[in-house]
mmCIF file of C-alpha atoms and ligand atoms in Angstrom:
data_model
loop_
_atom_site.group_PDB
_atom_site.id
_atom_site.type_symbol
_atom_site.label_atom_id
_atom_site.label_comp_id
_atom_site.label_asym_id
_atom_site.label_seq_id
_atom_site.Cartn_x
_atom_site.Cartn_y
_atom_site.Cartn_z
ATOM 1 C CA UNK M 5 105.912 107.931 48.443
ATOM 2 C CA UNK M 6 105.136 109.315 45.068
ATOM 3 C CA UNK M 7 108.828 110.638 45.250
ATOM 4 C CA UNK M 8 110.201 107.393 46.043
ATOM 5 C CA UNK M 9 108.469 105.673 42.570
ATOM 6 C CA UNK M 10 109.508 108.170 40.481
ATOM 7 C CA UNK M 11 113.461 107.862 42.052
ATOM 8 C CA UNK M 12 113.063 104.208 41.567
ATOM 9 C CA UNK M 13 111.652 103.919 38.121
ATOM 10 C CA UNK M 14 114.178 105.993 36.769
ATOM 11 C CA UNK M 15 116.984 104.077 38.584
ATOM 12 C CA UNK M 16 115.501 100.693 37.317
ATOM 13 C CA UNK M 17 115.130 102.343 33.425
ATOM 14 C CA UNK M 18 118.824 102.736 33.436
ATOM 15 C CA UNK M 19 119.794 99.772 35.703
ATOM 16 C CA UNK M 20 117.427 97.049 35.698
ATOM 17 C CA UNK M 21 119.822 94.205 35.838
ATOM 18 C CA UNK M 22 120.542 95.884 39.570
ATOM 19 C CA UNK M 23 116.599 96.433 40.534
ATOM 20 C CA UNK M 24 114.935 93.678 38.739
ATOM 21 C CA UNK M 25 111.647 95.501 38.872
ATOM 22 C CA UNK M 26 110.283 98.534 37.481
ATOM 23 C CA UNK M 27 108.594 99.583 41.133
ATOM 24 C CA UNK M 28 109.707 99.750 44.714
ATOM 25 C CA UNK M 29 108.188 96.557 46.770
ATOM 26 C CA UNK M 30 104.663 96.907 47.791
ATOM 27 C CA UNK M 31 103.748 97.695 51.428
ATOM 28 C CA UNK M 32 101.880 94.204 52.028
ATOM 29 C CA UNK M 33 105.099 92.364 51.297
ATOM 30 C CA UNK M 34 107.500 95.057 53.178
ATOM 31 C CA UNK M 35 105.965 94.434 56.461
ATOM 32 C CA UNK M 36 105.459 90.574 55.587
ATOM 33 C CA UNK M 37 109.658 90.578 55.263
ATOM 34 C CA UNK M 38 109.870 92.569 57.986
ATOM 35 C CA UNK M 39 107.829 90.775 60.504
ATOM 36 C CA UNK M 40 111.439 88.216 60.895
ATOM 37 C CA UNK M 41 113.017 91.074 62.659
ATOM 38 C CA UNK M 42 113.240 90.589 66.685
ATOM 39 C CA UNK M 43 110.569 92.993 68.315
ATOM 40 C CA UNK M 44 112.455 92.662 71.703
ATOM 41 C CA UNK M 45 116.122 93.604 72.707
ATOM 42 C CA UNK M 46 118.534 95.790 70.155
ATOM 43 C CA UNK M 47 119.092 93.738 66.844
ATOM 44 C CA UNK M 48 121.128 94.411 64.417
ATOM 45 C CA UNK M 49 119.452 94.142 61.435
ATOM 46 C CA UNK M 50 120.984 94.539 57.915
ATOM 47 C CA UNK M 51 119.139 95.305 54.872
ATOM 48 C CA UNK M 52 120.611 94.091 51.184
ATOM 49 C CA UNK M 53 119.472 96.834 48.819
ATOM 50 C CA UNK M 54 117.725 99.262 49.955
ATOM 51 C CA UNK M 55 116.465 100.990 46.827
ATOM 52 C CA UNK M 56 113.884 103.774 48.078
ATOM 53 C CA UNK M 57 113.813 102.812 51.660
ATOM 54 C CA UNK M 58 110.297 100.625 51.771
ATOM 55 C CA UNK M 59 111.851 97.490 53.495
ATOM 56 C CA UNK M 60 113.609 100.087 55.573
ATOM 57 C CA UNK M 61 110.349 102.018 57.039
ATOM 58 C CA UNK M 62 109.138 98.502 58.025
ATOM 59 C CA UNK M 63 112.043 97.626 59.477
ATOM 60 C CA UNK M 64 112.261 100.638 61.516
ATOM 61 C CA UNK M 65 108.637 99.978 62.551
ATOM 62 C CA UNK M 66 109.538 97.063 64.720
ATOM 63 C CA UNK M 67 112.969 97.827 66.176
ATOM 64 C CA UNK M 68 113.365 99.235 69.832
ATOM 65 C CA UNK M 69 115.563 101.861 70.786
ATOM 66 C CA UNK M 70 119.461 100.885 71.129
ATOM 67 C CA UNK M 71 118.537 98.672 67.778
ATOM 68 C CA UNK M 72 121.004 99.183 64.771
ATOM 69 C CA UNK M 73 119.296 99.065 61.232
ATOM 70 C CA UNK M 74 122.248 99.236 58.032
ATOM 71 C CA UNK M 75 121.318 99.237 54.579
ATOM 72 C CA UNK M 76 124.233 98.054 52.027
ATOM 73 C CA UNK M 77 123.425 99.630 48.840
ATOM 74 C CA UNK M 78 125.057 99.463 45.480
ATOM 75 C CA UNK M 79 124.200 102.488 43.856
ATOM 76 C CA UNK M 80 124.870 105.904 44.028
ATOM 77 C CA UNK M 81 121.657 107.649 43.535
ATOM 78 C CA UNK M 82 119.822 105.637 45.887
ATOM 79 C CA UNK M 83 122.649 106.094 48.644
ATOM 80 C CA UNK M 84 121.742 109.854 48.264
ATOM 81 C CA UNK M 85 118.102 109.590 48.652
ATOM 82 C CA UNK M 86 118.127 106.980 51.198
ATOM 83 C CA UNK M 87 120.516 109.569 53.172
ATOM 84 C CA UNK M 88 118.224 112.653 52.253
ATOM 85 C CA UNK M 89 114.786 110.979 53.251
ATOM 86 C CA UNK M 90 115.921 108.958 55.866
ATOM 87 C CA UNK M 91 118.869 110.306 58.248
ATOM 88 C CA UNK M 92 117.919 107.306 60.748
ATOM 89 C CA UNK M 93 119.511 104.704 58.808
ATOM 90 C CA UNK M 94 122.430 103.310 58.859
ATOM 91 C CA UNK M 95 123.485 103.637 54.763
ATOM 92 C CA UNK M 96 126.943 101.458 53.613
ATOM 93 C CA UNK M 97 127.424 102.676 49.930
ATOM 94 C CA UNK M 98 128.959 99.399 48.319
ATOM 95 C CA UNK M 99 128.062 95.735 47.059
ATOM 96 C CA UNK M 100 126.264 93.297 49.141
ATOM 97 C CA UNK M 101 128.955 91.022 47.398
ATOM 98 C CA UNK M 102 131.613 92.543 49.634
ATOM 99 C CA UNK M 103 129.465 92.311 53.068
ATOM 100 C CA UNK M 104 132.017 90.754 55.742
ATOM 101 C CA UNK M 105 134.106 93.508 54.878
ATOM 102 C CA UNK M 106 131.672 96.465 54.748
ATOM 103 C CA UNK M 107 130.411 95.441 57.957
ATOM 104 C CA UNK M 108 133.399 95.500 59.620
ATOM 105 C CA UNK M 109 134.196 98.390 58.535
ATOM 106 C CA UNK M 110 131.670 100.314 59.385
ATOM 107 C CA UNK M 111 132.068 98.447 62.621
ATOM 108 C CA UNK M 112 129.245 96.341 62.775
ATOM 109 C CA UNK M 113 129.853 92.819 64.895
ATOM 110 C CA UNK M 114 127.165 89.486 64.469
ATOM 111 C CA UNK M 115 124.179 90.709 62.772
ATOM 112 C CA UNK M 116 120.647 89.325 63.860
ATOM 113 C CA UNK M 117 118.183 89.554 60.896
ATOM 114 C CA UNK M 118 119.407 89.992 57.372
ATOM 115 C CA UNK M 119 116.466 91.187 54.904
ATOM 116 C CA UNK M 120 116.838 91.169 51.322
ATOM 117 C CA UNK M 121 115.415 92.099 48.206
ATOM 118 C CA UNK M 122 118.343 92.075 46.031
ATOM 119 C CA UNK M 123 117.657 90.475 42.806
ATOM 120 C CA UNK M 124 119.764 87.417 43.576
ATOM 121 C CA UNK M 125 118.004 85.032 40.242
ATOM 122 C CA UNK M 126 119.786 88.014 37.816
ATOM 123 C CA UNK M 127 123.197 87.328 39.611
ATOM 124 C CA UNK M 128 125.585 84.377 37.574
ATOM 125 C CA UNK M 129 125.555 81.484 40.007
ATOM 126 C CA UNK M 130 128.530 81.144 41.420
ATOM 127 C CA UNK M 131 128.291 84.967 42.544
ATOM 128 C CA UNK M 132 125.051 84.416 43.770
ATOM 129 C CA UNK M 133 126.348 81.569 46.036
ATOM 130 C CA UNK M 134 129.521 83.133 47.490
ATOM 131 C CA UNK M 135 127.238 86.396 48.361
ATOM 132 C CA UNK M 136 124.806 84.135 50.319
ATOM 133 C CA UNK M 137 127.672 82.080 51.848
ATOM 134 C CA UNK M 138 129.113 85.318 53.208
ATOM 135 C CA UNK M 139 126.085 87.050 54.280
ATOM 136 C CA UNK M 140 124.941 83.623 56.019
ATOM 137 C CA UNK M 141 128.649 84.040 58.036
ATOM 138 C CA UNK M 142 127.729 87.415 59.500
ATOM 139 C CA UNK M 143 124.738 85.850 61.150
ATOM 140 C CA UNK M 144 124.333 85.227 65.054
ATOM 141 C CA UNK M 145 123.709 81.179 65.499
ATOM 142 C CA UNK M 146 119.752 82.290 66.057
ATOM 143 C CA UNK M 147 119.978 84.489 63.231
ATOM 144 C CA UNK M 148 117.295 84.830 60.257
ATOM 145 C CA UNK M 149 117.656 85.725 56.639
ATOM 146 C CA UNK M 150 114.836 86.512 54.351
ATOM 147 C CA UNK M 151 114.998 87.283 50.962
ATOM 148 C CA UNK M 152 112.086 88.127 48.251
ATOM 149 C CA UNK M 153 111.999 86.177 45.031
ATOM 150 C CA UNK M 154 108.981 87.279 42.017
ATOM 151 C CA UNK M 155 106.849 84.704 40.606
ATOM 152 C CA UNK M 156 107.977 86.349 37.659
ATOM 153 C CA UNK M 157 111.459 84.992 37.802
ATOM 154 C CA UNK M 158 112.829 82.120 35.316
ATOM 155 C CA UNK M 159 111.972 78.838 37.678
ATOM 156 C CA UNK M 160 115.352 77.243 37.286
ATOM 157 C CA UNK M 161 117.364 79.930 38.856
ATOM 158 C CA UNK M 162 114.899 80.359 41.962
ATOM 159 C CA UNK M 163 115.586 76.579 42.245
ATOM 160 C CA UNK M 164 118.994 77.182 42.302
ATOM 161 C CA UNK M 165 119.078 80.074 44.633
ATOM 162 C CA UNK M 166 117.027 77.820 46.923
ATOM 163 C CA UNK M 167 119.566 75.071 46.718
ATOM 164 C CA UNK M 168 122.138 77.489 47.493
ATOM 165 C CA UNK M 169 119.710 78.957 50.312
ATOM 166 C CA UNK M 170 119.721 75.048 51.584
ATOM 167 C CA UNK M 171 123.149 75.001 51.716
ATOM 168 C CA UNK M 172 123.705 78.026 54.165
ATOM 169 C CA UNK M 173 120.771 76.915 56.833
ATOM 170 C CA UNK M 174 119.375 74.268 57.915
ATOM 171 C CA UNK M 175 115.834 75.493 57.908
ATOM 172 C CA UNK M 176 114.484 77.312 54.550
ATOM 173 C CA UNK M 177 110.905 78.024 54.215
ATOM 174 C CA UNK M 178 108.571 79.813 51.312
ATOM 175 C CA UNK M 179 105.749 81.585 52.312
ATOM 176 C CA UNK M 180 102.303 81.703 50.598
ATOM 177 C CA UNK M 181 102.661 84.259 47.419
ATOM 178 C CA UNK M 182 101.728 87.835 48.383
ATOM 179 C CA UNK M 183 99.229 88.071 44.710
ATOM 180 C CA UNK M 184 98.696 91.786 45.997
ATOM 181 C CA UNK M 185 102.565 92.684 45.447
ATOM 182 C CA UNK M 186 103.541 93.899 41.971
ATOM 183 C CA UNK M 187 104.719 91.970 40.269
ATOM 184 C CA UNK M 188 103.461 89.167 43.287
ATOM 185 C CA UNK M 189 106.478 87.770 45.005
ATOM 186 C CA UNK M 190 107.192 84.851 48.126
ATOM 187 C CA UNK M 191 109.558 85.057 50.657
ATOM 188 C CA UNK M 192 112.548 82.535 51.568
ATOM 189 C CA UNK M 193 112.597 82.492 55.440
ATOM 190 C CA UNK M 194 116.033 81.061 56.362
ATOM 191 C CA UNK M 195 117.406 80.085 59.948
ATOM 192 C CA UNK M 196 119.707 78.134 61.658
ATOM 193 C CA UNK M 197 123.047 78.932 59.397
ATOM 194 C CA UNK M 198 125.207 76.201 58.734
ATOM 195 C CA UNK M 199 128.531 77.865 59.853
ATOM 196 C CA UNK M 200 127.128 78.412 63.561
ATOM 197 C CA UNK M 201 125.148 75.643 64.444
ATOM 198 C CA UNK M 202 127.095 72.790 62.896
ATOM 199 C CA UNK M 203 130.750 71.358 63.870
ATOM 200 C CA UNK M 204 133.014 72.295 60.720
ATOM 201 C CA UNK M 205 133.293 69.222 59.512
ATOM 202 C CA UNK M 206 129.441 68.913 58.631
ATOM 203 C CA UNK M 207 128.689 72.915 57.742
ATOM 204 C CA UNK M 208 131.323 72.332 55.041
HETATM 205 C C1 SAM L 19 114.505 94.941 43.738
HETATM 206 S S1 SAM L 19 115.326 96.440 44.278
HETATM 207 C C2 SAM L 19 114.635 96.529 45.905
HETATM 208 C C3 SAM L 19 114.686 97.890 46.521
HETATM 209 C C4 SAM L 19 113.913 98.035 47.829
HETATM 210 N N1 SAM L 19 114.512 97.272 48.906
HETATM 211 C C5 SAM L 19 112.484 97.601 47.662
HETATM 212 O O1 SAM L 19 112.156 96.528 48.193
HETATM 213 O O2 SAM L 19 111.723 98.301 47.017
HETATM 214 C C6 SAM L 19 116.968 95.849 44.528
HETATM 215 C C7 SAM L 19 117.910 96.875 45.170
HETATM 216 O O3 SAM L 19 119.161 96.239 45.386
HETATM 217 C C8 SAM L 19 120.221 97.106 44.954
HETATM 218 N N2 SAM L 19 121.330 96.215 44.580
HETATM 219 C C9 SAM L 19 121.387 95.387 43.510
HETATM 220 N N3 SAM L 19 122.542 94.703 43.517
HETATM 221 C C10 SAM L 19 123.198 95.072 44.657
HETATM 222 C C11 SAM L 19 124.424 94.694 45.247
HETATM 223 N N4 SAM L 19 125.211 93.796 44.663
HETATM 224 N N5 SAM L 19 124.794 95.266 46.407
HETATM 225 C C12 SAM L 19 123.996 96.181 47.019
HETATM 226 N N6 SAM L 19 122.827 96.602 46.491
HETATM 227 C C13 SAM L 19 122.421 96.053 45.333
HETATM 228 C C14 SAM L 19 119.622 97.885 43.799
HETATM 229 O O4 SAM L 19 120.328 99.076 43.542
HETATM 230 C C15 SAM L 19 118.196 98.113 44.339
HETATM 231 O O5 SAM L 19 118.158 99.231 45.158
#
Protein backbone atom coordinates (compact mmCIF):
# COMPACT_ATOMS: atom_id res chain seq x y z
CA UNK A 1 0.00 0.00 0.00
CA UNK A 2 2.84 2.13 1.13
CA UNK A 3 4.28 1.33 -2.44
CA UNK A 4 1.27 2.38 -4.14
CA UNK A 5 1.44 6.22 -2.33
CA UNK A 6 4.75 6.69 -3.00
CA UNK A 7 4.11 5.57 -7.07
CA UNK A 8 1.23 7.90 -6.96
CA UNK A 9 2.63 10.96 -5.34
CA UNK A 10 5.36 11.05 -7.58
CA UNK A 11 3.11 10.55 -10.66
CA UNK A 12 0.74 13.39 -9.39
CA UNK A 13 4.13 15.83 -8.61
CA UNK A 14 4.86 15.66 -12.25
CA UNK A 15 1.28 15.30 -13.63
CA UNK A 16 -1.28 16.71 -11.52
CA UNK A 17 -3.50 18.12 -14.15
CA UNK A 18 -3.94 14.07 -14.98
CA UNK A 19 -4.42 12.91 -11.08
CA UNK A 20 -6.00 15.87 -9.54
CA UNK A 21 -4.89 14.75 -6.13
CA UNK A 22 -1.75 14.32 -4.41
CA UNK A 23 -2.95 10.64 -2.89
CA UNK A 24 -4.56 7.52 -4.23
CA UNK A 25 -8.50 7.44 -3.14
CA UNK A 26 -9.12 6.34 0.32
CA UNK A 27 -10.46 2.82 1.05
CA UNK A 28 -13.93 4.12 2.56
CA UNK A 29 -14.75 5.75 -0.75
CA UNK A 30 -13.19 2.76 -3.03
CA UNK A 31 -15.59 0.28 -1.79
CA UNK A 32 -18.46 3.05 -1.56
CA UNK A 33 -17.82 3.38 -5.71
CA UNK A 34 -17.53 0.02 -5.94
CA UNK A 35 -20.59 -1.21 -4.24
CA UNK A 36 -22.56 -0.15 -8.08
CA UNK A 37 -20.89 -3.13 -9.52
CA UNK A 38 -23.37 -6.30 -10.06
CA UNK A 39 -22.49 -8.98 -7.31
CA UNK A 40 -24.32 -11.67 -9.45
CA UNK A 41 -23.64 -12.97 -13.08
CA UNK A 42 -20.20 -11.92 -15.11
CA UNK A 43 -20.14 -8.02 -15.61
CA UNK A 44 -18.08 -6.28 -17.41
CA UNK A 45 -16.94 -3.62 -15.56
CA UNK A 46 -14.60 -0.82 -16.80
CA UNK A 47 -12.57 1.34 -14.69
CA UNK A 48 -11.51 5.14 -16.01
CA UNK A 49 -8.08 5.69 -14.47
CA UNK A 50 -6.81 3.42 -12.60
CA UNK A 51 -3.86 5.16 -10.98
CA UNK A 52 -2.44 2.60 -8.26
CA UNK A 53 -5.13 0.06 -8.52
CA UNK A 54 -7.43 1.07 -5.23
CA UNK A 55 -10.81 1.27 -7.16
CA UNK A 56 -9.50 -1.84 -8.83
CA UNK A 57 -8.99 -4.14 -5.52
CA UNK A 58 -12.62 -3.15 -4.69
CA UNK A 59 -13.79 -3.88 -7.76
CA UNK A 60 -12.28 -7.20 -7.85
CA UNK A 61 -13.78 -7.78 -4.38
CA UNK A 62 -17.28 -8.08 -5.68
CA UNK A 63 -17.02 -9.68 -9.12
CA UNK A 64 -17.69 -13.52 -9.65
CA UNK A 65 -15.72 -15.68 -11.67
CA UNK A 66 -16.29 -15.41 -15.65
CA UNK A 67 -16.52 -11.41 -14.69
CA UNK A 68 -14.25 -9.09 -16.89
CA UNK A 69 -12.69 -6.04 -14.96
CA UNK A 70 -10.55 -3.37 -17.66
CA UNK A 71 -8.85 -0.45 -16.49
CA UNK A 72 -8.20 2.38 -19.32
CA UNK A 73 -5.29 4.25 -18.16
CA UNK A 74 -3.50 7.22 -19.56
CA UNK A 75 -0.19 7.00 -18.33
CA UNK A 76 2.69 5.06 -18.71
CA UNK A 77 4.07 4.52 -15.33
CA UNK A 78 0.93 3.56 -13.85
CA UNK A 79 0.20 1.01 -16.81
CA UNK A 80 3.47 -0.66 -15.55
CA UNK A 81 2.64 -0.89 -11.98
CA UNK A 82 -0.89 -1.69 -12.41
CA UNK A 83 0.54 -4.70 -14.70
CA UNK A 84 3.37 -5.57 -12.08
CA UNK A 85 1.05 -5.58 -8.88
CA UNK A 86 -1.89 -6.72 -10.37
CA UNK A 87 -1.67 -9.42 -13.35
CA UNK A 88 -5.62 -9.98 -12.84
CA UNK A 89 -6.63 -6.94 -14.51
CA UNK A 90 -7.51 -6.22 -17.54
CA UNK A 91 -4.98 -2.89 -18.28
CA UNK A 92 -5.84 -0.72 -21.82
CA UNK A 93 -2.84 1.77 -21.94
CA UNK A 94 -4.60 4.89 -23.64
CA UNK A 95 -7.14 7.88 -22.98
CA UNK A 96 -10.49 7.36 -21.55
CA UNK A 97 -11.21 10.08 -24.31
CA UNK A 98 -10.79 7.41 -26.97
CA UNK A 99 -13.02 4.58 -25.09
CA UNK A 100 -15.45 3.16 -27.95
CA UNK A 101 -12.43 2.47 -29.73
CA UNK A 102 -10.13 1.00 -27.04
CA UNK A 103 -12.81 -1.21 -26.10
CA UNK A 104 -13.30 -2.61 -29.18
CA UNK A 105 -10.20 -3.20 -29.64
CA UNK A 106 -9.30 -4.97 -27.02
CA UNK A 107 -12.52 -6.73 -27.80
CA UNK A 108 -14.69 -5.79 -25.19
CA UNK A 109 -18.71 -5.74 -26.25
CA UNK A 110 -21.61 -3.66 -23.84
CA UNK A 111 -20.02 -2.89 -20.65
CA UNK A 112 -22.15 -3.14 -17.34
CA UNK A 113 -20.68 -0.77 -14.66
CA UNK A 114 -18.34 2.01 -15.60
CA UNK A 115 -16.37 3.45 -12.40
CA UNK A 116 -14.47 6.51 -12.52
CA UNK A 117 -12.22 8.65 -10.81
CA UNK A 118 -10.78 10.55 -13.57
CA UNK A 119 -10.53 14.13 -12.81
CA UNK A 120 -13.28 15.11 -15.23
CA UNK A 121 -13.76 19.17 -13.45
CA UNK A 122 -9.77 19.69 -14.80
CA UNK A 123 -10.91 18.57 -18.37
CA UNK A 124 -12.08 21.88 -20.86
CA UNK A 125 -15.80 21.34 -21.25
CA UNK A 126 -16.49 20.35 -24.34
CA UNK A 127 -13.87 17.38 -23.84
CA UNK A 128 -15.34 16.59 -20.76
CA UNK A 129 -18.78 16.17 -22.45
CA UNK A 130 -17.87 14.16 -25.57
CA UNK A 131 -15.81 11.67 -23.07
CA UNK A 132 -19.02 11.16 -20.99
CA UNK A 133 -21.23 10.98 -24.12
CA UNK A 134 -19.05 8.14 -25.37
CA UNK A 135 -18.47 6.28 -22.28
CA UNK A 136 -22.41 6.59 -21.56
CA UNK A 137 -22.70 4.70 -25.35
CA UNK A 138 -20.71 1.67 -24.24
CA UNK A 139 -23.22 1.05 -21.52
CA UNK A 140 -25.83 -1.95 -21.44
CA UNK A 141 -29.56 -0.21 -21.21
CA UNK A 142 -29.35 -1.32 -17.22
CA UNK A 143 -25.99 -0.07 -17.05
CA UNK A 144 -24.44 2.25 -14.15
CA UNK A 145 -21.76 4.86 -14.18
CA UNK A 146 -20.21 6.36 -11.15
CA UNK A 147 -17.78 8.83 -11.01
CA UNK A 148 -15.97 10.66 -7.86
CA UNK A 149 -15.95 14.42 -7.72
CA UNK A 150 -13.78 16.37 -4.41
CA UNK A 151 -15.46 18.89 -2.42
CA UNK A 152 -12.41 20.55 -3.20
CA UNK A 153 -13.24 21.19 -6.79
CA UNK A 154 -14.22 24.83 -8.23
CA UNK A 155 -18.33 24.53 -7.83
CA UNK A 156 -19.10 25.75 -11.30
CA UNK A 157 -17.42 23.03 -13.17
CA UNK A 158 -18.95 20.13 -10.90
CA UNK A 159 -22.22 21.88 -11.93
CA UNK A 160 -21.36 21.56 -15.27
CA UNK A 161 -20.12 18.06 -15.26
CA UNK A 162 -23.45 17.27 -13.58
CA UNK A 163 -25.39 18.92 -16.33
CA UNK A 164 -23.46 17.03 -18.72
CA UNK A 165 -23.96 13.83 -16.38
CA UNK A 166 -27.93 14.80 -16.82
CA UNK A 167 -27.66 14.76 -20.24
CA UNK A 168 -26.31 11.09 -20.70
CA UNK A 169 -28.97 9.37 -18.06
CA UNK A 170 -31.93 9.82 -16.98
CA UNK A 171 -31.28 9.14 -13.35
CA UNK A 172 -28.14 11.02 -11.62
CA UNK A 173 -27.76 10.88 -7.98
CA UNK A 174 -24.99 12.38 -5.30
CA UNK A 175 -24.32 10.56 -2.41
CA UNK A 176 -23.71 11.92 1.14
CA UNK A 177 -19.85 13.28 1.23
CA UNK A 178 -17.43 10.57 2.40
CA UNK A 179 -15.60 13.53 5.16
CA UNK A 180 -13.18 10.48 5.93
CA UNK A 181 -11.71 10.52 2.20
CA UNK A 182 -8.76 12.85 1.57
CA UNK A 183 -9.37 15.33 0.35
CA UNK A 184 -13.46 14.22 1.15
CA UNK A 185 -15.20 13.54 -2.09
CA UNK A 186 -19.22 12.43 -3.27
CA UNK A 187 -20.10 10.20 -5.78
CA UNK A 188 -22.38 10.78 -9.03
CA UNK A 189 -24.43 7.51 -9.35
CA UNK A 190 -25.74 7.53 -12.96
CA UNK A 191 -28.28 5.01 -14.65
CA UNK A 192 -30.57 4.61 -17.23
CA UNK A 193 -28.35 6.16 -20.32
CA UNK A 194 -30.07 8.18 -22.66
CA UNK A 195 -28.88 6.40 -25.90
CA UNK A 196 -30.51 2.94 -24.71
CA UNK A 197 -33.53 3.62 -23.05
CA UNK A 198 -34.92 6.46 -25.13
CA UNK A 199 -36.23 6.43 -28.95
CA UNK A 200 -33.55 8.65 -30.90
CA UNK A 201 -35.49 11.30 -31.36
CA UNK A 202 -35.72 12.16 -27.50
CA UNK A 203 -31.95 10.80 -26.34
CA UNK A 204 -30.74 13.44 -28.83
C1 LIG B 1 -7.58 10.94 -9.35
S1 LIG B 1 -6.51 9.71 -10.07
C2 LIG B 1 -7.36 8.27 -9.49
C3 LIG B 1 -6.52 7.03 -9.47
C4 LIG B 1 -7.17 5.83 -8.77
N1 LIG B 1 -8.31 5.32 -9.51
C5 LIG B 1 -7.60 6.18 -7.38
O1 LIG B 1 -8.82 6.29 -7.19
O2 LIG B 1 -6.76 6.35 -6.52
C6 LIG B 1 -6.95 9.83 -11.77
C7 LIG B 1 -6.32 8.75 -12.66
O3 LIG B 1 -6.83 8.92 -13.98
C8 LIG B 1 -5.75 8.84 -14.93
N2 LIG B 1 -6.19 9.65 -16.08
C9 LIG B 1 -6.33 10.99 -16.14
N3 LIG B 1 -6.78 11.36 -17.34
C10 LIG B 1 -6.99 10.20 -18.04
C11 LIG B 1 -7.48 9.92 -19.33
N4 LIG B 1 -7.85 10.90 -20.15
N5 LIG B 1 -7.56 8.63 -19.73
C12 LIG B 1 -7.19 7.62 -18.90
N6 LIG B 1 -6.69 7.84 -17.67
C13 LIG B 1 -6.60 9.10 -17.23
C14 LIG B 1 -4.56 9.41 -14.18
O4 LIG B 1 -3.34 9.01 -14.76
C15 LIG B 1 -4.80 8.81 -12.78
O5 LIG B 1 -4.29 7.53 -12.70
Amino acid sequence: MLLGHGTFLRRALRRPDLTGSPVPTGTALAVEIAAVVPRTGSPTVVELGAGTGVLSDAIRARLGPGSRSVAVEVDADFVAYLRRTRPWLEVLHGDAADLSSLLTEAGVGTVDAIVSSLPWTLLPPAQRRAMLADAARTLAPDGVFATITTLTAVPERVRDLVRCLEGEFLDVRPTSPVWRNLPPARLYVCRGPRHAVLPVEEAG
